[in-house]
mmCIF file of C-alpha atoms and ligand atoms in Angstrom:
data_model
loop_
_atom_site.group_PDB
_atom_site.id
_atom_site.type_symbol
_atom_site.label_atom_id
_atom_site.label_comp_id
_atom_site.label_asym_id
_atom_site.label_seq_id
_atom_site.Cartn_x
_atom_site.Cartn_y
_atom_site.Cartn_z
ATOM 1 C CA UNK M 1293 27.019 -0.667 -2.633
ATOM 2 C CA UNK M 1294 25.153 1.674 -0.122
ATOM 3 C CA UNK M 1295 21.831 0.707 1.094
ATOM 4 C CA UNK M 1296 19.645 1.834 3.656
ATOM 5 C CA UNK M 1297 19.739 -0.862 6.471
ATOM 6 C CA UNK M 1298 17.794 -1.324 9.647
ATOM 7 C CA UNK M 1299 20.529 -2.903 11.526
ATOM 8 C CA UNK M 1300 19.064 -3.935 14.952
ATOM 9 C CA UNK M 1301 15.544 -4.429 16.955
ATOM 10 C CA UNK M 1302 14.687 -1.494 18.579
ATOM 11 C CA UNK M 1303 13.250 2.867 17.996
ATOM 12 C CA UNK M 1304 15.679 3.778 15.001
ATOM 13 C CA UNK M 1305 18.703 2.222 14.227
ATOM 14 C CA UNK M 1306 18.461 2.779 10.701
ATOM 15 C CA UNK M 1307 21.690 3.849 8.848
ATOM 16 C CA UNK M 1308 23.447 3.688 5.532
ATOM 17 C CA UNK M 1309 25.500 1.178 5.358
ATOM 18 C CA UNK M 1310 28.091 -0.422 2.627
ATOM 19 C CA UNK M 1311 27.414 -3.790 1.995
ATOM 20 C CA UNK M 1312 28.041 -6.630 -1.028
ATOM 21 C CA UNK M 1313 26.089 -6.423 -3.749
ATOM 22 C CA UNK M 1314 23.714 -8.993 -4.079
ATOM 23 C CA UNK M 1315 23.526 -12.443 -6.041
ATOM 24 C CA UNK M 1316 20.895 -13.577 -7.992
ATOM 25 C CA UNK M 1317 20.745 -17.969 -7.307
ATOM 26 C CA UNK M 1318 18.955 -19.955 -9.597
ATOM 27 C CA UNK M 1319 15.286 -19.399 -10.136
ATOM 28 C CA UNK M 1320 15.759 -15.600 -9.437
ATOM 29 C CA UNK M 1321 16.980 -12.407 -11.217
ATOM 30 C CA UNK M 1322 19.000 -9.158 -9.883
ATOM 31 C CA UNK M 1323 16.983 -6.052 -10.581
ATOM 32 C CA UNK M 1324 18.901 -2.533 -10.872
ATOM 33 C CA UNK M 1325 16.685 -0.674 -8.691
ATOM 34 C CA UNK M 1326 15.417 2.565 -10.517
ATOM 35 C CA UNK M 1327 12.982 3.899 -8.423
ATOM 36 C CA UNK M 1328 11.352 2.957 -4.687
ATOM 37 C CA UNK M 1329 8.849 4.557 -2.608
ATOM 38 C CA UNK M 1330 8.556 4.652 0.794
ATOM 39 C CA UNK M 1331 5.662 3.372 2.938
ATOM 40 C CA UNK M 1332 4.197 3.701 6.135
ATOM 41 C CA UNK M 1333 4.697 0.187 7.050
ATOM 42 C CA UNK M 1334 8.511 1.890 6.472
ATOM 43 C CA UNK M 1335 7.983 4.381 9.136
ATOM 44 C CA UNK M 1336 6.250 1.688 11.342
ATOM 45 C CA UNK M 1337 9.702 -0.738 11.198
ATOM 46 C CA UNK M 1338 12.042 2.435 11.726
ATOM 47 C CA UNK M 1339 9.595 3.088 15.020
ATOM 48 C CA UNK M 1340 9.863 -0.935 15.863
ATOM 49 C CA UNK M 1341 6.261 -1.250 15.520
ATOM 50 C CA UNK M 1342 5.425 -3.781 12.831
ATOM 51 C CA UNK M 1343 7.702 -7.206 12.324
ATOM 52 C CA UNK M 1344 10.813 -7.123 10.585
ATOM 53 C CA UNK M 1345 14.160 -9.660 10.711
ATOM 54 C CA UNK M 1346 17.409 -7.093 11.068
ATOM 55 C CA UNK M 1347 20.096 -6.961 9.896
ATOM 56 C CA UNK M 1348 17.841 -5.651 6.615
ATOM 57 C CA UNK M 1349 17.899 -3.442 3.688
ATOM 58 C CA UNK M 1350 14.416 -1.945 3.700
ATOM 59 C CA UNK M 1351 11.800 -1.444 0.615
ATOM 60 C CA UNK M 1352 9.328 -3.395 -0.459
ATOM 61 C CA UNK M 1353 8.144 -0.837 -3.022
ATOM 62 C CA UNK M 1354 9.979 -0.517 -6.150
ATOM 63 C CA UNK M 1355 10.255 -0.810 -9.747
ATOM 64 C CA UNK M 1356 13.678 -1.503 -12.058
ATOM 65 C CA UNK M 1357 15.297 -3.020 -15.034
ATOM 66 C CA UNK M 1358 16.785 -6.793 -15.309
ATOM 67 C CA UNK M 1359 20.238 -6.666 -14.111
ATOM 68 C CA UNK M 1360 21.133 -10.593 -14.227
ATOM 69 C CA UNK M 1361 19.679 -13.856 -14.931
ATOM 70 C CA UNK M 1362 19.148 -17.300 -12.593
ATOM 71 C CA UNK M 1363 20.265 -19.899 -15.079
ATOM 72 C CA UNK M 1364 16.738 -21.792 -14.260
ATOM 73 C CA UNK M 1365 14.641 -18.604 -15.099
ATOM 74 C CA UNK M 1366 13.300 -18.366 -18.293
ATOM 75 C CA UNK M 1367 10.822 -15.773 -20.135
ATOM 76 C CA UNK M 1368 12.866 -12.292 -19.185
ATOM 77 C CA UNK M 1369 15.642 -11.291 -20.803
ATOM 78 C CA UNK M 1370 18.432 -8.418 -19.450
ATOM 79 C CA UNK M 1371 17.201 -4.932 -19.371
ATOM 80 C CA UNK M 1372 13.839 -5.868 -18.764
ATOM 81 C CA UNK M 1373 11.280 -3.172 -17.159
ATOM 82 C CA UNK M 1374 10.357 -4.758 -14.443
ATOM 83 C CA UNK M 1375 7.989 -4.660 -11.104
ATOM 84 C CA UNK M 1376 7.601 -7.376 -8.059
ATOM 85 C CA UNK M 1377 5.540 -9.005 -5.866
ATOM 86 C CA UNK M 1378 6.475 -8.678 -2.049
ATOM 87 C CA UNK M 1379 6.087 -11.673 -1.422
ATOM 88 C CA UNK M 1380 9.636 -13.758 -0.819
ATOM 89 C CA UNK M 1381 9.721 -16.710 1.633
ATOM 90 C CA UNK M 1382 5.947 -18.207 0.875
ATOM 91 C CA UNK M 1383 6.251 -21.807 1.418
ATOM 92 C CA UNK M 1384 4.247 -22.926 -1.532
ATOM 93 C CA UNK M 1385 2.653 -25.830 -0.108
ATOM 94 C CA UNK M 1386 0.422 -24.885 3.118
ATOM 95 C CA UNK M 1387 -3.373 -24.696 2.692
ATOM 96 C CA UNK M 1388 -3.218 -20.533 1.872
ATOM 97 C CA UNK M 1389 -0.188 -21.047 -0.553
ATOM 98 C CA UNK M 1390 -1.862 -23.983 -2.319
ATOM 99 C CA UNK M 1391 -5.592 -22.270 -2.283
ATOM 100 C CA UNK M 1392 -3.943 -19.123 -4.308
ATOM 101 C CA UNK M 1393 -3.041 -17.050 -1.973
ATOM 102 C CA UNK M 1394 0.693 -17.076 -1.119
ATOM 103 C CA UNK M 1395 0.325 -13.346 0.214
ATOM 104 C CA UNK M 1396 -1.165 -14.742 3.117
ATOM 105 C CA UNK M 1397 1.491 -17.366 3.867
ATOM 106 C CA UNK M 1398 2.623 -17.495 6.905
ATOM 107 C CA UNK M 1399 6.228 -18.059 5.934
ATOM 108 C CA UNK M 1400 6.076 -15.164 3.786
ATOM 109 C CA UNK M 1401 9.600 -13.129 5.077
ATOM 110 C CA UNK M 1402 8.620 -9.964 2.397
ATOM 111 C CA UNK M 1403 11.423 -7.945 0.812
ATOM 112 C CA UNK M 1404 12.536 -5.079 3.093
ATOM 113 C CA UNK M 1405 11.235 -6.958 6.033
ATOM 114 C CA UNK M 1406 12.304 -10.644 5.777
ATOM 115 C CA UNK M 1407 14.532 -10.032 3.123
ATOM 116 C CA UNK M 1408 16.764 -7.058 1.929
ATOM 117 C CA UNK M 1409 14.789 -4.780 0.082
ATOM 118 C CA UNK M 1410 15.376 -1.901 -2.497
ATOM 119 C CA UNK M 1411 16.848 0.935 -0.554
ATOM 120 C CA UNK M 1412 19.874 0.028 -2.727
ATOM 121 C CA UNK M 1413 21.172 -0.013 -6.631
ATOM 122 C CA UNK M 1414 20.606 -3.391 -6.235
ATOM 123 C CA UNK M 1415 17.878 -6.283 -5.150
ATOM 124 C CA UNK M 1416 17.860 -9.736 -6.181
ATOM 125 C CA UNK M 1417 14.914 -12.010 -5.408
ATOM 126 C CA UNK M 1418 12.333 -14.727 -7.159
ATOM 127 C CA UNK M 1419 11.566 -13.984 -10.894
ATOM 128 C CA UNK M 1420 7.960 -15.979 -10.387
ATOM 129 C CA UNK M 1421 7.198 -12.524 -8.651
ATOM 130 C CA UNK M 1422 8.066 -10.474 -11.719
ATOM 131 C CA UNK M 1423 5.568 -8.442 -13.540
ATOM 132 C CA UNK M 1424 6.477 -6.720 -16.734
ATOM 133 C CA UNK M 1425 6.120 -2.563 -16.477
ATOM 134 C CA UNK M 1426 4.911 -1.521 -20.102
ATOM 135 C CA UNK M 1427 6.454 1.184 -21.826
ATOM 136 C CA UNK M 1428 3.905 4.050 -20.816
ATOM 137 C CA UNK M 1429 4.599 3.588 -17.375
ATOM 138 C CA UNK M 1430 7.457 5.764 -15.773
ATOM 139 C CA UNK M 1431 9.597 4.056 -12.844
ATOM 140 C CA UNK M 1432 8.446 6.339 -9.986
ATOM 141 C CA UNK M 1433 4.736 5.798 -11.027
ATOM 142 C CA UNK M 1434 6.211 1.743 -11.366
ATOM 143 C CA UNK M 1435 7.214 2.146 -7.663
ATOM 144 C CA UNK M 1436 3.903 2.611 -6.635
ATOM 145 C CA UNK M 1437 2.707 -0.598 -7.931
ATOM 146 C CA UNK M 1438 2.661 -2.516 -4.369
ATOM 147 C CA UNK M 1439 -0.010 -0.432 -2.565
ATOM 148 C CA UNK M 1440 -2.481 0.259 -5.529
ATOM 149 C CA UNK M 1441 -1.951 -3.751 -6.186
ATOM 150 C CA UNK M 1442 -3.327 -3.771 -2.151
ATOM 151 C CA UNK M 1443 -5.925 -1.229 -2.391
ATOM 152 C CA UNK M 1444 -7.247 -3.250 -6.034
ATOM 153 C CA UNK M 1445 -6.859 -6.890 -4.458
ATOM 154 C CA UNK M 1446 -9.212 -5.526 -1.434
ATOM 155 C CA UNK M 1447 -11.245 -2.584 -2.608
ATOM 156 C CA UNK M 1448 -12.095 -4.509 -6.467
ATOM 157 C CA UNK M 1449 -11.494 -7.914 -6.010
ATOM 158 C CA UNK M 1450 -12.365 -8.864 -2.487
ATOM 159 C CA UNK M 1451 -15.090 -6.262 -1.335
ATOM 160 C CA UNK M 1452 -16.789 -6.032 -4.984
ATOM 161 C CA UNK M 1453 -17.194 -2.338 -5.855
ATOM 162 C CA UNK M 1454 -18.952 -1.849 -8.465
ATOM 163 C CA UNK M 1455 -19.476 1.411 -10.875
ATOM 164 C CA UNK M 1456 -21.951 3.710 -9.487
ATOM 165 C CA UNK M 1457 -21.801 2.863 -5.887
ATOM 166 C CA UNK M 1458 -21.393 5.557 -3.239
ATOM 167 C CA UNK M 1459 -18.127 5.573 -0.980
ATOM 168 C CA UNK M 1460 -16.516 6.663 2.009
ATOM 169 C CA UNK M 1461 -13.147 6.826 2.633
ATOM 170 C CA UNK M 1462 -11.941 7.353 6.512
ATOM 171 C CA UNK M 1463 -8.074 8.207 6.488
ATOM 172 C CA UNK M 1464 -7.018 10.955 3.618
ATOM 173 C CA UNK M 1465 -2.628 9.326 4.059
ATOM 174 C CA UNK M 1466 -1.610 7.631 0.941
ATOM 175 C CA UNK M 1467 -3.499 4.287 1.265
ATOM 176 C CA UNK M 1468 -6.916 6.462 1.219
ATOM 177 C CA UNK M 1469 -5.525 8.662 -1.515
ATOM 178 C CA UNK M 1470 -4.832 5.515 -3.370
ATOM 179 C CA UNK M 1471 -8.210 3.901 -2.953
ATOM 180 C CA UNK M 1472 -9.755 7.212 -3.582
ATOM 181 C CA UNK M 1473 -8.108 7.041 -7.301
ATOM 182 C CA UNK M 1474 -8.762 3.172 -7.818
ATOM 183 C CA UNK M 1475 -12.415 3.949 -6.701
ATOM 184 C CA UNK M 1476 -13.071 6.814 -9.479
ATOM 185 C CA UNK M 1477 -11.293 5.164 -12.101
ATOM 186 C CA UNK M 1478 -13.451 1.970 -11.080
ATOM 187 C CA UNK M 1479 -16.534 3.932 -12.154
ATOM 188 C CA UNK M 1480 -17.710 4.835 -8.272
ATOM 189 C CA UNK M 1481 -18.316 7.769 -6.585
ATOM 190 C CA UNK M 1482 -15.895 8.916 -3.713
ATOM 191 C CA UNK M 1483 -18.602 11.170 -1.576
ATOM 192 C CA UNK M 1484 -16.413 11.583 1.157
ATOM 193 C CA UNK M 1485 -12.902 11.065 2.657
ATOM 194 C CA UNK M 1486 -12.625 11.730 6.503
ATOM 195 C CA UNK M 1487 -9.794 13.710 8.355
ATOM 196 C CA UNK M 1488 -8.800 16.137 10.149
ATOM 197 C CA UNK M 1489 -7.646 19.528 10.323
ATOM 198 C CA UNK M 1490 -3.983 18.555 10.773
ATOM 199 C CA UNK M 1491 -4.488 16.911 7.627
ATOM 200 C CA UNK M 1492 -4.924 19.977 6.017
ATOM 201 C CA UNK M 1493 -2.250 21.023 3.062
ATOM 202 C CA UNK M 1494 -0.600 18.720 0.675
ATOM 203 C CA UNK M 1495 -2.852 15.336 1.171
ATOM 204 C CA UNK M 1496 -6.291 17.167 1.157
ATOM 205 C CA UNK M 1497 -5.269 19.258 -2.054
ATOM 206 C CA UNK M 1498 -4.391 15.782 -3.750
ATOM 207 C CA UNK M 1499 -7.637 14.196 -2.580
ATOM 208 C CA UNK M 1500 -9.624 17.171 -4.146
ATOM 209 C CA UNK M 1501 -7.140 16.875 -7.114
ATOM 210 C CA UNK M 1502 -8.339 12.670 -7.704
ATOM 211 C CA UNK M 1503 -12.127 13.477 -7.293
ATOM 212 C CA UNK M 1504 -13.708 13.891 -4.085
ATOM 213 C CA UNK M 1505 -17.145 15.035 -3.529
ATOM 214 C CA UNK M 1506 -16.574 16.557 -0.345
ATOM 215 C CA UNK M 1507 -14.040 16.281 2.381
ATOM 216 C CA UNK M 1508 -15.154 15.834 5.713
ATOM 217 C CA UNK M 1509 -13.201 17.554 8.462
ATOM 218 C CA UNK M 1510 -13.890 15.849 12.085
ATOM 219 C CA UNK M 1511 -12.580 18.640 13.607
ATOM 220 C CA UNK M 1512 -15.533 20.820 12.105
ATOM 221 C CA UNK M 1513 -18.169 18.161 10.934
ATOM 222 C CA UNK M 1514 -19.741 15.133 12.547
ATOM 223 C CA UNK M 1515 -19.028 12.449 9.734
ATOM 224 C CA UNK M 1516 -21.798 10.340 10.326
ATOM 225 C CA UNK M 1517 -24.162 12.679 9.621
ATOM 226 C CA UNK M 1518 -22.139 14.708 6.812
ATOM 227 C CA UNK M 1519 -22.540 10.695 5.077
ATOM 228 C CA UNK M 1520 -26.286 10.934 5.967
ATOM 229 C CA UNK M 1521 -27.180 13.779 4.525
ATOM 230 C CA UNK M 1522 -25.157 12.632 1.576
ATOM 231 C CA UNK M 1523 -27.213 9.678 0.754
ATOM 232 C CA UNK M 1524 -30.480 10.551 1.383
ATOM 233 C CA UNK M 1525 -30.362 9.220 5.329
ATOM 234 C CA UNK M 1526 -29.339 6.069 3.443
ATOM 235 C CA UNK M 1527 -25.866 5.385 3.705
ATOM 236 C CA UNK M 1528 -22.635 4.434 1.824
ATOM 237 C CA UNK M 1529 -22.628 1.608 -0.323
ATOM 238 C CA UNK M 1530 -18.952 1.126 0.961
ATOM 239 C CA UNK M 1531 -16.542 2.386 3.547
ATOM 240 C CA UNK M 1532 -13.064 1.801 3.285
ATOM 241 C CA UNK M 1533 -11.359 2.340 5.819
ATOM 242 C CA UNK M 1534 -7.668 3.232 6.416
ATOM 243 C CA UNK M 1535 -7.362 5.476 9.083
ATOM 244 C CA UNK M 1536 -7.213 2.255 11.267
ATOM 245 C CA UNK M 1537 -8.845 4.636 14.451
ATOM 246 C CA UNK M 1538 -11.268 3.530 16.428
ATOM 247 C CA UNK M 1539 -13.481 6.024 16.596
ATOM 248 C CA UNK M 1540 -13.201 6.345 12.739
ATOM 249 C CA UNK M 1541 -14.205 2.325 12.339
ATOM 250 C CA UNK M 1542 -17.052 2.910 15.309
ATOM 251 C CA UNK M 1543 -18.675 5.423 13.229
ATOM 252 C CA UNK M 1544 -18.100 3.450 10.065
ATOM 253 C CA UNK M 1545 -20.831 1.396 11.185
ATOM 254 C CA UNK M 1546 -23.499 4.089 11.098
ATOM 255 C CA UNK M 1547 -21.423 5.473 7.438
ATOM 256 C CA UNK M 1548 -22.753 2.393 5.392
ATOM 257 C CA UNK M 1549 -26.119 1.376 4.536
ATOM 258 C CA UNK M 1550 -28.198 -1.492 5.578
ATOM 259 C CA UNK M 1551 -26.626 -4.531 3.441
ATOM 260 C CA UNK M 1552 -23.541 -2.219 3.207
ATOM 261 C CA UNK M 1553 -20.086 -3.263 3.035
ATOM 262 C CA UNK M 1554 -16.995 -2.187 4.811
ATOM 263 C CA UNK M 1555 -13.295 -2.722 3.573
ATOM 264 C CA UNK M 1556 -10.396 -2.656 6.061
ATOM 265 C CA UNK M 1557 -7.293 -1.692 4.941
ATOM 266 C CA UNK M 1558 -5.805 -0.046 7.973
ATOM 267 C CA UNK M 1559 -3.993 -1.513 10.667
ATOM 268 C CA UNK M 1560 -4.964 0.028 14.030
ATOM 269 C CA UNK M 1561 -1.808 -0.759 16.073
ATOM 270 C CA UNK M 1562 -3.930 -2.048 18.944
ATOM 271 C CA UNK M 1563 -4.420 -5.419 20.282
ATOM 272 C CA UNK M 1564 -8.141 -4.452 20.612
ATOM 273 C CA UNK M 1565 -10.840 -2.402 18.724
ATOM 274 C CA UNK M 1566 -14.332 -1.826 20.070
ATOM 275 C CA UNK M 1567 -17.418 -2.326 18.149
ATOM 276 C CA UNK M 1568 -21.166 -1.724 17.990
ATOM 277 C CA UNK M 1569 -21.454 -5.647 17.102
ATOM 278 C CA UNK M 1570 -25.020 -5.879 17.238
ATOM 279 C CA UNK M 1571 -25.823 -2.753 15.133
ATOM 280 C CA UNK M 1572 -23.341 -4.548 12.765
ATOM 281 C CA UNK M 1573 -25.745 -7.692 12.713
ATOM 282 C CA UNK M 1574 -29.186 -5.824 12.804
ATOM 283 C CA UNK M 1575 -27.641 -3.435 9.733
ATOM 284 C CA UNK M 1576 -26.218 -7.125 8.449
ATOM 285 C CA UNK M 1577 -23.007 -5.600 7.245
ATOM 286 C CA UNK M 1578 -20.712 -7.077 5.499
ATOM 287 C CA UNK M 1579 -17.261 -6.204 7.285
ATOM 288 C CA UNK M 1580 -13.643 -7.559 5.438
ATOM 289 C CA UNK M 1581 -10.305 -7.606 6.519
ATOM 290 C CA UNK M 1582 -8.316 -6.852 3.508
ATOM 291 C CA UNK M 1583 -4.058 -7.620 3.580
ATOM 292 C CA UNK M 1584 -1.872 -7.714 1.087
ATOM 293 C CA UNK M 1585 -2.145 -8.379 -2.853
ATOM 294 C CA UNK M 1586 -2.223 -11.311 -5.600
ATOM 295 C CA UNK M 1587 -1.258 -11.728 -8.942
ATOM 296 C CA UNK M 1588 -4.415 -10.746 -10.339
ATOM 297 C CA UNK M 1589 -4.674 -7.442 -8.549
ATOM 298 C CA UNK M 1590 -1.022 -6.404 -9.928
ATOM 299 C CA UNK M 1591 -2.055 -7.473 -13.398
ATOM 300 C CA UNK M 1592 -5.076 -5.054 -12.777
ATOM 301 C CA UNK M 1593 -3.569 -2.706 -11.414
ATOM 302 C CA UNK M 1594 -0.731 -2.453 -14.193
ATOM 303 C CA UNK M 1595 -3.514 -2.551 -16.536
ATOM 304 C CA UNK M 1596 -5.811 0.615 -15.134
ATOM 305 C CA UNK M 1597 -2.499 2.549 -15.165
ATOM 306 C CA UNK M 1598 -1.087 1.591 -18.493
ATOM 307 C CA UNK M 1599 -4.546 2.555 -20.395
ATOM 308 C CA UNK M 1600 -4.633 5.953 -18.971
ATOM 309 C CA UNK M 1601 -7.553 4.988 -16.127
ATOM 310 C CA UNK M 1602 -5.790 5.512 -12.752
ATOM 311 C CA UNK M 1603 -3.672 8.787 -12.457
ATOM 312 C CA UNK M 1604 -0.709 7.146 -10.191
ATOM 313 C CA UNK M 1605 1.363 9.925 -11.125
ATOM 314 C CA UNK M 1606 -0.807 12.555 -8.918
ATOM 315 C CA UNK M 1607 -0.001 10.426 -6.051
ATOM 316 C CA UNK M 1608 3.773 11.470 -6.251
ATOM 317 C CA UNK M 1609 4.538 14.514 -4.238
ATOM 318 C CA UNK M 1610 8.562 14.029 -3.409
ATOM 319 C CA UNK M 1611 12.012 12.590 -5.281
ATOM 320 C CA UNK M 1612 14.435 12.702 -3.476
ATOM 321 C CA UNK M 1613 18.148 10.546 -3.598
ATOM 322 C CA UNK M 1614 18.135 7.541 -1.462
ATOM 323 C CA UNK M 1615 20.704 9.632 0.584
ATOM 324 C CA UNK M 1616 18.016 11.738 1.826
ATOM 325 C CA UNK M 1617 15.957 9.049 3.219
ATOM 326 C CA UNK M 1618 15.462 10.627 6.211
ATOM 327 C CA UNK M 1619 14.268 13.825 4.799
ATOM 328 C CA UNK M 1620 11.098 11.510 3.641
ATOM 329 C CA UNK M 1621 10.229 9.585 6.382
ATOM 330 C CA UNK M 1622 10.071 13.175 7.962
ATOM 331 C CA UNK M 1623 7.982 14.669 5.155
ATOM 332 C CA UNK M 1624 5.743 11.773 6.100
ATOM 333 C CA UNK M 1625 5.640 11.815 9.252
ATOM 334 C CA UNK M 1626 4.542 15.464 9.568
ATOM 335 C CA UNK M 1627 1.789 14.816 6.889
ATOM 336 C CA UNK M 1628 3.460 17.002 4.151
ATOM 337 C CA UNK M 1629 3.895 14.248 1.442
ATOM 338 C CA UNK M 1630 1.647 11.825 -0.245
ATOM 339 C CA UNK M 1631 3.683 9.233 -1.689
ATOM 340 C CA UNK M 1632 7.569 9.956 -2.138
ATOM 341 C CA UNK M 1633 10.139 8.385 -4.046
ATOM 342 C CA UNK M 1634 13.586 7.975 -3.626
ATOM 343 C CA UNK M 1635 16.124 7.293 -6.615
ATOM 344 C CA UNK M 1636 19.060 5.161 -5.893
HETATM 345 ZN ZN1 LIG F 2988 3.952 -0.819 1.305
HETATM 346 ZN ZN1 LIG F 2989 2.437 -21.122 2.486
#
């Protein structure tokens, strides 16, 4: 089969390549890959700036149907719709695996980046990581699963939001587009995302499209006080932040109320990010670093889309065929996509 490999360490060297089709062993199932989006941790491995084990077929984000059967697996059947959990190569049995939280792990070798991934017809991998894709929910919007599971497991489950609280987003790329649409179907109001002019087109249109109040240009508006005058001189309930800039997570501290929270979902790419720790401590913010999802947070996730509650689908901006792979890393890359899918 053909599959999109990153073949060595290093800028680039990202090809298609023919290679065997994969085999599912015992306790896992082969999925026929119908749909997988691309992220920026993508872009990040094609650039040789995030970990990764090459030779690899990347893709982490994907949905498809049941295409074989582990002889220990039970509970699926062939032809299943199907969605999965990133998370292949979590030992199981350290303190983080055994507390509930296998994302964490750090054995975890995820698909695409450990393990090959679904830039390919085919994937085979760990049916425990299987979640079933009702019905009412189309394959591309499927593919999207992974990152609105991230955005749920840290923006709902681990930071709290509740309806009715006031938020800030910093970062308007497809994780803050994502968290913009799980905070409004959450019941919360978005009353700002932050970005910049160069932002401008395809990614502010869709933020304005899932609900924002107002979007704060920091080219043209000082974002602390745009928040300010928002709330009164108050402050946001919640930032969450996935620009992963420093001057964005700096200001984030003046964004949020006293008591306020922050959620971190970008990664800055630095070793090192100032802050104004003691206005953190005299505000007695609440700050949390937010990575990767759990079983509960897909289940939620699947959930809010299924019953109508999250519009996933207005996150989609490209298909293309898993040919043109290149074509949407540089749709990305010059900020002219949201979230784009490529069908094998
Ligand atoms: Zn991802
Ligand atoms: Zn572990």
């Amino acid at each position: 089969m053909k599959a999109v490999v990153k073949y060595a360490k290093g800028p680039g060297m990202v090809e298609i390549r023919e290679v065997p089709e994969p085999h599912e062993r015992d306790d896992e199932v082969l999925i026929e890959v119908k749909a997988v989006s691309v992220c920026g941790s993508d872009l990040h491995i094609f650039h040789d700036r995030h970990p990764y084990w090459p030779p690899v077929i990347l893709g982490h984000e994907f949905s498809g149907i049941i295409a074989g059967i582990g002889k220990n697996v039970q509970g699926w059947q062939l032809g299943d719709r199907i969605v999965s959990e990133t998370r292949t190569g979590s030992c199981g049995v350290c303190y983080t695996c055994q507390s509930g939280f296998p994302q964490i792990c750090e054995q975890k070798r995820a698909y695409g980046i450990g393990i090959n991934g679904a830039y390919a017809p085919y994937v085979a991998g760990p049916a425990a990581l299987l979640h079933r894709l009702p019905e009412n929910i189309p394959f591309d919007v499927g593919a999207l699963m992974e990152p609105i599971a991230v955005c749920t497991a840290a923006i709902i489950e681990r930071c709290g939001l509740m309806a009715g609280d006031s938020v800030v987003i910093t970062g308007p790329g497809p994780i803050g587009l994502i968290s913009l649409a799980i905070t409004r179907s959450a019941g919360a109001k978005v009353i700002g995302i932050v970005g910049r002019t160069s932002d401008a087109g395809v990614r502010l249109e869709k933020a304005q499209e899932l609900g924002v109040d107002y979007i704060i240009n920091t080219d043209t508006d000082d974002p602390v006080s745009k928040v300010l005058e928002m709330t009164d001189g108050r402050g946001a309930d919640l930032l969450i932040e996935t620009s992963g800039s420093s001057k964005a997570i700096h200001e984030g501290f003046e964004m949020v109320r006293r008591l306020g929270k922050v959620c971190a979902i970008g990664i800055s790419g630095q070793a090192e990010v100032p802050i104004p720790y003691d206005r953190g401590i005299f505000k007695a913010l609440r700050y949390d670093f937010c990575f990767s999802s759990g079983w509960t947070a897909w289940e939620r996730a699947i959930g809010m889309i299924s019953a109508g509650l999250l519009p996933a689908d207005k996150l989609i901006t490209h298909h293309l065929p898993l040919e043109q792979w290149a074509e949407a890393f540089h749709l990305l890359e010059t900020l002219q996509a949201a979230k784009v899918i490529l069908l094998p």
